[in-house]
Every structure is written in C-alpha cells, then in structure tokens.
PDB file of C-alpha atoms in Angstrom:
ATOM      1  CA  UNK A 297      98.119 -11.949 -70.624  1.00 46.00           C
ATOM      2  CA  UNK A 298     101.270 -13.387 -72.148  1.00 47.00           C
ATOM      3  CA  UNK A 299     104.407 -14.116 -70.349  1.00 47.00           C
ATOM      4  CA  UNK A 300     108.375 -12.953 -71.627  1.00 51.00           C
ATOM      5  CA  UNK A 301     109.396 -16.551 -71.752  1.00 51.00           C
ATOM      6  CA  UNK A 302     110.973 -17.938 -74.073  1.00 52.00           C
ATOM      7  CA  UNK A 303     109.999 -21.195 -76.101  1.00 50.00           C
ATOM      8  CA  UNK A 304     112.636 -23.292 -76.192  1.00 53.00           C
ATOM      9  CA  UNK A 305     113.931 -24.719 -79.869  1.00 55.00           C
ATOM     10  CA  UNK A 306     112.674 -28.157 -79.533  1.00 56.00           C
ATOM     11  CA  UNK A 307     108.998 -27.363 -78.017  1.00 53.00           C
ATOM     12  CA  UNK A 308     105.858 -25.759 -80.056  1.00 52.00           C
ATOM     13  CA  UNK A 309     104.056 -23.268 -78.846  1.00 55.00           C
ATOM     14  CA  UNK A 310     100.531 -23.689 -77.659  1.00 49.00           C
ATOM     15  CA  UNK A 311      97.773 -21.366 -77.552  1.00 53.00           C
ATOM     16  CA  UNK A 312      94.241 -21.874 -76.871  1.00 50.00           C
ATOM     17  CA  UNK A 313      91.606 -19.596 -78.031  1.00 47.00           C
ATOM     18  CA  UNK A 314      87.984 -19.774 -76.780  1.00 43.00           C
ATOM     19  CA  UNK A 315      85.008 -17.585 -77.077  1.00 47.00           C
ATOM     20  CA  UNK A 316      81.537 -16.888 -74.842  1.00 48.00           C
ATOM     21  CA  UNK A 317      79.582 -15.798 -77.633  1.00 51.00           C
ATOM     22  CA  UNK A 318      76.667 -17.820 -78.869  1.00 48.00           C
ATOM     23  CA  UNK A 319      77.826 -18.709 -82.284  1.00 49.00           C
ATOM     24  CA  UNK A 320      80.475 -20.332 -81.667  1.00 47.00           C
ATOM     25  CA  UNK A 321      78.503 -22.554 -79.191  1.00 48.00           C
ATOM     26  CA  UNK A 322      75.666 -23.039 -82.321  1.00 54.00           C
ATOM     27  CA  UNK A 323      78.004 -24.565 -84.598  1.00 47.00           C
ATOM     28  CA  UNK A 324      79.714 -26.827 -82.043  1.00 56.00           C
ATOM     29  CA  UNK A 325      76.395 -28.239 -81.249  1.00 61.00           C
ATOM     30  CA  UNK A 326      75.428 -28.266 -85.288  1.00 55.00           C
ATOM     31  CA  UNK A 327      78.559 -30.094 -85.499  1.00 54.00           C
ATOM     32  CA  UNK A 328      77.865 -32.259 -82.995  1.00 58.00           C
ATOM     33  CA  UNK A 329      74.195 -32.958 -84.588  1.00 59.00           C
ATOM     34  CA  UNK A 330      75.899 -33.673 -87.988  1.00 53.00           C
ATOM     35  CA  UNK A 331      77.569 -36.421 -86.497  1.00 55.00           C
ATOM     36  CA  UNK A 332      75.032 -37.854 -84.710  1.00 57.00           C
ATOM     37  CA  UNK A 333      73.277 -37.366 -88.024  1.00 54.00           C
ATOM     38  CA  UNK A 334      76.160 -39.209 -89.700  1.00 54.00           C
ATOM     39  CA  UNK A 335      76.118 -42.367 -87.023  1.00 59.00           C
ATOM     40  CA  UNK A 336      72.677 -43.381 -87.372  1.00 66.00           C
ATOM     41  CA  UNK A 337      71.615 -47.058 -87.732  1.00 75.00           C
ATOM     42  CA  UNK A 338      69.200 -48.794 -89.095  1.00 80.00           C
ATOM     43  CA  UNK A 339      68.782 -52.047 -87.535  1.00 80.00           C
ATOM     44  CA  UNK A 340      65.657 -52.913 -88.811  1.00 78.00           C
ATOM     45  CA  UNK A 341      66.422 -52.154 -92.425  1.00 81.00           C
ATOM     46  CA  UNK A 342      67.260 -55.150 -94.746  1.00 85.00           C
ATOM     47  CA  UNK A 343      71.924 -54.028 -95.656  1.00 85.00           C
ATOM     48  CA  UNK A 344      71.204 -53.548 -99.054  1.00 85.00           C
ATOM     49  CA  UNK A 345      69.093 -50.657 -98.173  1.00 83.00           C
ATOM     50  CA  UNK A 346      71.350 -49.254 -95.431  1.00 86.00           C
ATOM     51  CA  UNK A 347      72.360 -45.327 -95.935  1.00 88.00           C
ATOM     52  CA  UNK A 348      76.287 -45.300 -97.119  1.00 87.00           C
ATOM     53  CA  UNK A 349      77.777 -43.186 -94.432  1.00 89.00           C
ATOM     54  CA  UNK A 350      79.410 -40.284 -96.960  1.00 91.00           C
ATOM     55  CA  UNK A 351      82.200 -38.487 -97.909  1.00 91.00           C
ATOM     56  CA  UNK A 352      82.094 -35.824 -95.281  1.00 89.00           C
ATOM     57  CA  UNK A 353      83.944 -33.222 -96.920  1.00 92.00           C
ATOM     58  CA  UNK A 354      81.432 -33.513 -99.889  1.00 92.00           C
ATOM     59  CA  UNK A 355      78.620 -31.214 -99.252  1.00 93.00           C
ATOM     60  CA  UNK A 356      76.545 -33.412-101.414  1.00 94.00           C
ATOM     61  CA  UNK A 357      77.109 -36.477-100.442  1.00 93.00           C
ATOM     62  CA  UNK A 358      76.534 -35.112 -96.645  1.00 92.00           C
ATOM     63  CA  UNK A 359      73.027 -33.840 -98.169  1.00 94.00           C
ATOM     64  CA  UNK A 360      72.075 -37.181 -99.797  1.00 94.00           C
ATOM     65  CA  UNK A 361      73.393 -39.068 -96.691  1.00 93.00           C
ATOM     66  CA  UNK A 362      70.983 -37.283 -94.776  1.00 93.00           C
ATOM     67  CA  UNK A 363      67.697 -37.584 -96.851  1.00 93.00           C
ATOM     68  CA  UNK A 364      68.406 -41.385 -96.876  1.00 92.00           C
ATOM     69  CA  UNK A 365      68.368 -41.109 -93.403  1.00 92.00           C
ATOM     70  CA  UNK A 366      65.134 -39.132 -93.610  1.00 92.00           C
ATOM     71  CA  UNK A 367      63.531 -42.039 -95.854  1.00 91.00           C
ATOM     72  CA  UNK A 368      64.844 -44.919 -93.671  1.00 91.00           C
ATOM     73  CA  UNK A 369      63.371 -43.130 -90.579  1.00 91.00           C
ATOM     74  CA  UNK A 370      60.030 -42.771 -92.697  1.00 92.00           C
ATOM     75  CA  UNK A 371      60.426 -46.402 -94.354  1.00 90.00           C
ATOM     76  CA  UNK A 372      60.588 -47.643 -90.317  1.00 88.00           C
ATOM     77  CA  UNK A 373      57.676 -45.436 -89.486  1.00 92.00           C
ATOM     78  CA  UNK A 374      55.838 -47.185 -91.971  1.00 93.00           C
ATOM     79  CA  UNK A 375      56.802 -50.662 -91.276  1.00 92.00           C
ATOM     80  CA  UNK A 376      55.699 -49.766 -87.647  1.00 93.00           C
ATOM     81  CA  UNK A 377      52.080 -48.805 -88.907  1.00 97.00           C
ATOM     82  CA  UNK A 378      52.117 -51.878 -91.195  1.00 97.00           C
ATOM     83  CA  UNK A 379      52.782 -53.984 -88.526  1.00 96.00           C
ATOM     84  CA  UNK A 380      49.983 -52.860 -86.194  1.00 98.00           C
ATOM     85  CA  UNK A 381      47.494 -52.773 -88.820  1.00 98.00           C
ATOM     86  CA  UNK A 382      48.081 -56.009 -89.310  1.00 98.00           C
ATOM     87  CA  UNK A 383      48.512 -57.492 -85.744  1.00 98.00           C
ATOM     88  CA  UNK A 384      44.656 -55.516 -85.297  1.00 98.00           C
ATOM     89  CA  UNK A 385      43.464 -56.984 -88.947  1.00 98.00           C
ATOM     90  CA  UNK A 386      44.452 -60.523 -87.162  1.00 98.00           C
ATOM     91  CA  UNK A 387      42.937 -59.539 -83.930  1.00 98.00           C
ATOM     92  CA  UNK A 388      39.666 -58.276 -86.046  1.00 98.00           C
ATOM     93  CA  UNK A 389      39.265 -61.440 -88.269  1.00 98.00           C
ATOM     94  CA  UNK A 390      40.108 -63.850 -84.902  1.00 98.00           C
ATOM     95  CA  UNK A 391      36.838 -61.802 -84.018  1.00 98.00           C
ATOM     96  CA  UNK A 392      34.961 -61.702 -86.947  1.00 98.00           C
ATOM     97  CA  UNK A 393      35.576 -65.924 -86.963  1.00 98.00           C
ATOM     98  CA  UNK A 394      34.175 -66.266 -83.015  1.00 98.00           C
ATOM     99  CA  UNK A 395      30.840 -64.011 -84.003  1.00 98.00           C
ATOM    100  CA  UNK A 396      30.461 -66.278 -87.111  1.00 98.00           C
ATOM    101  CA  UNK A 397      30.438 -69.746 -84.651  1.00 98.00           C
ATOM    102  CA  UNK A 398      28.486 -67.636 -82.454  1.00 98.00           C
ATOM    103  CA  UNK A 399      26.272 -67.233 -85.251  1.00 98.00           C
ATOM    104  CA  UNK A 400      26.048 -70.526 -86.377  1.00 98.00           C
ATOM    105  CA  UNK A 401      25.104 -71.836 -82.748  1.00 98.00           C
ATOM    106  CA  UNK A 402      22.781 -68.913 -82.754  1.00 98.00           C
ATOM    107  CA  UNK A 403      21.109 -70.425 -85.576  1.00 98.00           C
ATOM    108  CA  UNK A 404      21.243 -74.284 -84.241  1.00 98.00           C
ATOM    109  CA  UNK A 405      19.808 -73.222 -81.147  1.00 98.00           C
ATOM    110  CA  UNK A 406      16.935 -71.567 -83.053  1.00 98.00           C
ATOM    111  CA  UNK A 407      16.118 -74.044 -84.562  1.00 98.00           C
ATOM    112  CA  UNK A 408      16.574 -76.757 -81.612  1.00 98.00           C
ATOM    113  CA  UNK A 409      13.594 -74.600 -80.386  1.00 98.00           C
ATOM    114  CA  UNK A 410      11.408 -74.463 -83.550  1.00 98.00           C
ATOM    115  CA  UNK A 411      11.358 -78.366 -83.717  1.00 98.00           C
ATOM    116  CA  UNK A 412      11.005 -78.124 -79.973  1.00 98.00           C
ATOM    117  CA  UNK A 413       8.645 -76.196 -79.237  1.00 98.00           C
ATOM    118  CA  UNK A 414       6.526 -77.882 -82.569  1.00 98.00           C
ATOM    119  CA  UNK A 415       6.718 -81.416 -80.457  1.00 98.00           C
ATOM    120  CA  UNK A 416       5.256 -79.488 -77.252  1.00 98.00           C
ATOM    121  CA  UNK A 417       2.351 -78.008 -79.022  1.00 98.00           C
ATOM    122  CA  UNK A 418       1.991 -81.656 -80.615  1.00 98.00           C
ATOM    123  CA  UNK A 419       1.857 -82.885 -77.212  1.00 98.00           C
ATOM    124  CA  UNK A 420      -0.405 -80.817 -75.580  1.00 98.00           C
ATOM    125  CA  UNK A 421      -2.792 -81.718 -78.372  1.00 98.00           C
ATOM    126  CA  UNK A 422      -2.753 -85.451 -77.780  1.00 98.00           C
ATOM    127  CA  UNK A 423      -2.978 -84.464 -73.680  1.00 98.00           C
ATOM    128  CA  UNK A 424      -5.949 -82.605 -74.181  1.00 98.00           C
ATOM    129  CA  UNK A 425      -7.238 -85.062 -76.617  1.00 97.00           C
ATOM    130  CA  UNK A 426      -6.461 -87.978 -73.611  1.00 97.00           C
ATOM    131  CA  UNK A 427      -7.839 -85.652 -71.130  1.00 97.00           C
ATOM    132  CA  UNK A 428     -11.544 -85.498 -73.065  1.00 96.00           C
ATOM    133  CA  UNK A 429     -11.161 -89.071 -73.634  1.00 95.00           C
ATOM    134  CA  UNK A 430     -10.605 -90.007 -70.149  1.00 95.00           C
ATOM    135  CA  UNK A 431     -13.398 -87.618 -68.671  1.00 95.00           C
ATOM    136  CA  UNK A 432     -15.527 -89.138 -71.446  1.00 93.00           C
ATOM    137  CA  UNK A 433     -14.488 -92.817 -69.924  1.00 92.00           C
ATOM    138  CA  UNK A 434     -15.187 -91.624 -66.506  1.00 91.00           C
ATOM    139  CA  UNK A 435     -18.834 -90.095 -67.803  1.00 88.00           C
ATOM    140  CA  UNK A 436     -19.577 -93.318 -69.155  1.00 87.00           C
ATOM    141  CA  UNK A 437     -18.158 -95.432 -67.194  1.00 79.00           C
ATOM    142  CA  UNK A 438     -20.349 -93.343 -64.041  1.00 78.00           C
ATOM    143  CA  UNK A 439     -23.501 -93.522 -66.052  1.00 75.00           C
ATOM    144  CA  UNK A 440     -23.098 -97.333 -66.437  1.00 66.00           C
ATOM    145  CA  UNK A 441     -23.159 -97.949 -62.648  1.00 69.00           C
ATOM    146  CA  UNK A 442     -25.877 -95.946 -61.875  1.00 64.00           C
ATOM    147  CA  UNK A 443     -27.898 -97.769 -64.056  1.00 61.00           C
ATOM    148  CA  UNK A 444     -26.766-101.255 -62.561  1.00 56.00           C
TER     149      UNK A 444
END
C-alpha cells in the first residue's frame, strides 16, 4: 500500500523490499558463510603461511582463498595428530626406559639369589659334615668312659 504523498525536492525516497520465500533466506545465510569463510584465522600457523584474505569480487581468488583455508584447517589437523603421537611416543619410551631398570634389577636380583642360594647349599654341607663329626665325638668320646 502506497500513500499520495508527495516527496519533497530535497529528500530520497525509500523503499524496502523483503521476501518470505526460502531463497532469498539461502543466499543470505551463504553470504553470511562466505564471510565467515573469508575471516578465518589461523593462529597456530607460522605468517608466512597465512591464507591472503582475497579479492572478493574475484571469483577465483574467493575459490583459492578458500582451499587455503581447507589446507590450513588440514595442516592444523595434522599438527594436532603429530603432537599426540609424539606426547604418547614420549610417554611409551618413559615406559619402555622403567621396564628396562626393572629388568636390570630383575636380573641383579637373580642373580643375588644364584650366589645366594650356592653359599646356603655350601653351608648346609659343612653343617651336616659338623653334625657327623660331632655325633662321631660324642660316640667316641661315650665309648671312652665306659671303658674307664
């Protein structure tokens, strides 16, 4: 609905169009993705390899902008997985280190025992040896008083 008045001289006209179809609605929020698309940052990529923000009336250089962004999202992604690969190679060789001490104690303790247990059996051969002496003694010594 339009009204008869006039515009005066000195003032432009203003008229606002809008629409409720879908479409319209689409490219609005494909425009809005664009330039989300076009303000991305890359904190964690060194400047020289930073994506050039482009000349946005270039089709181009709007296509090219955007599969540097791919590439610097992908080049992160990576640098993530490096990262925790390494972090759990540190983890695994801080492991690997503690079973090889473990190991080596392992082995000391092993033979601790072998010497060990090669001085008990030598000592319960000179006890039993002292033992049959010493009943021996006794026998004798017995024998020689009842003869007295």
């Amino acid at each position: 609905m339009f009204s008869n008045q006039k515009v005066s001289p000195g003032k432009s006209e203003v008229r606002i169009a809008f629409s409720l179809d879908s479409t319209s609605v689409d490219v609005k929020d494909e425009r809005k993705k664009d330039e989300e698309d076009l303000n991305q940052t890359f904190p964690d990529l060194e400047q020289r390899l930073q994506p050039v923000p482009p000349c946005v009336t270039l089709k181009e250089s709007v296509l090219v902008y955007k599969e540097h962004c791919k590439m610097a999202r992908e080049y992160h992604k990576v640098e993530c997985e490096i990262a925790a690969l390494e972090e759990r190679k540190r983890r695994l060789q801080a492991e690997l280190q503690e079973d090889k001490t473990v190991a080596r104690e392992t082995a000391r303790q092993e033979e601790e025992f072998r010497c060990l247990s090669e001085e008990n059996r030598a000592l319960l051969t000179v006890h039993e040896e002292r033992a049959r002496l010493l009943k021996s003694l006794c026998a004798t010594g017995e024998s020689g008083q009842d003869s007295s």
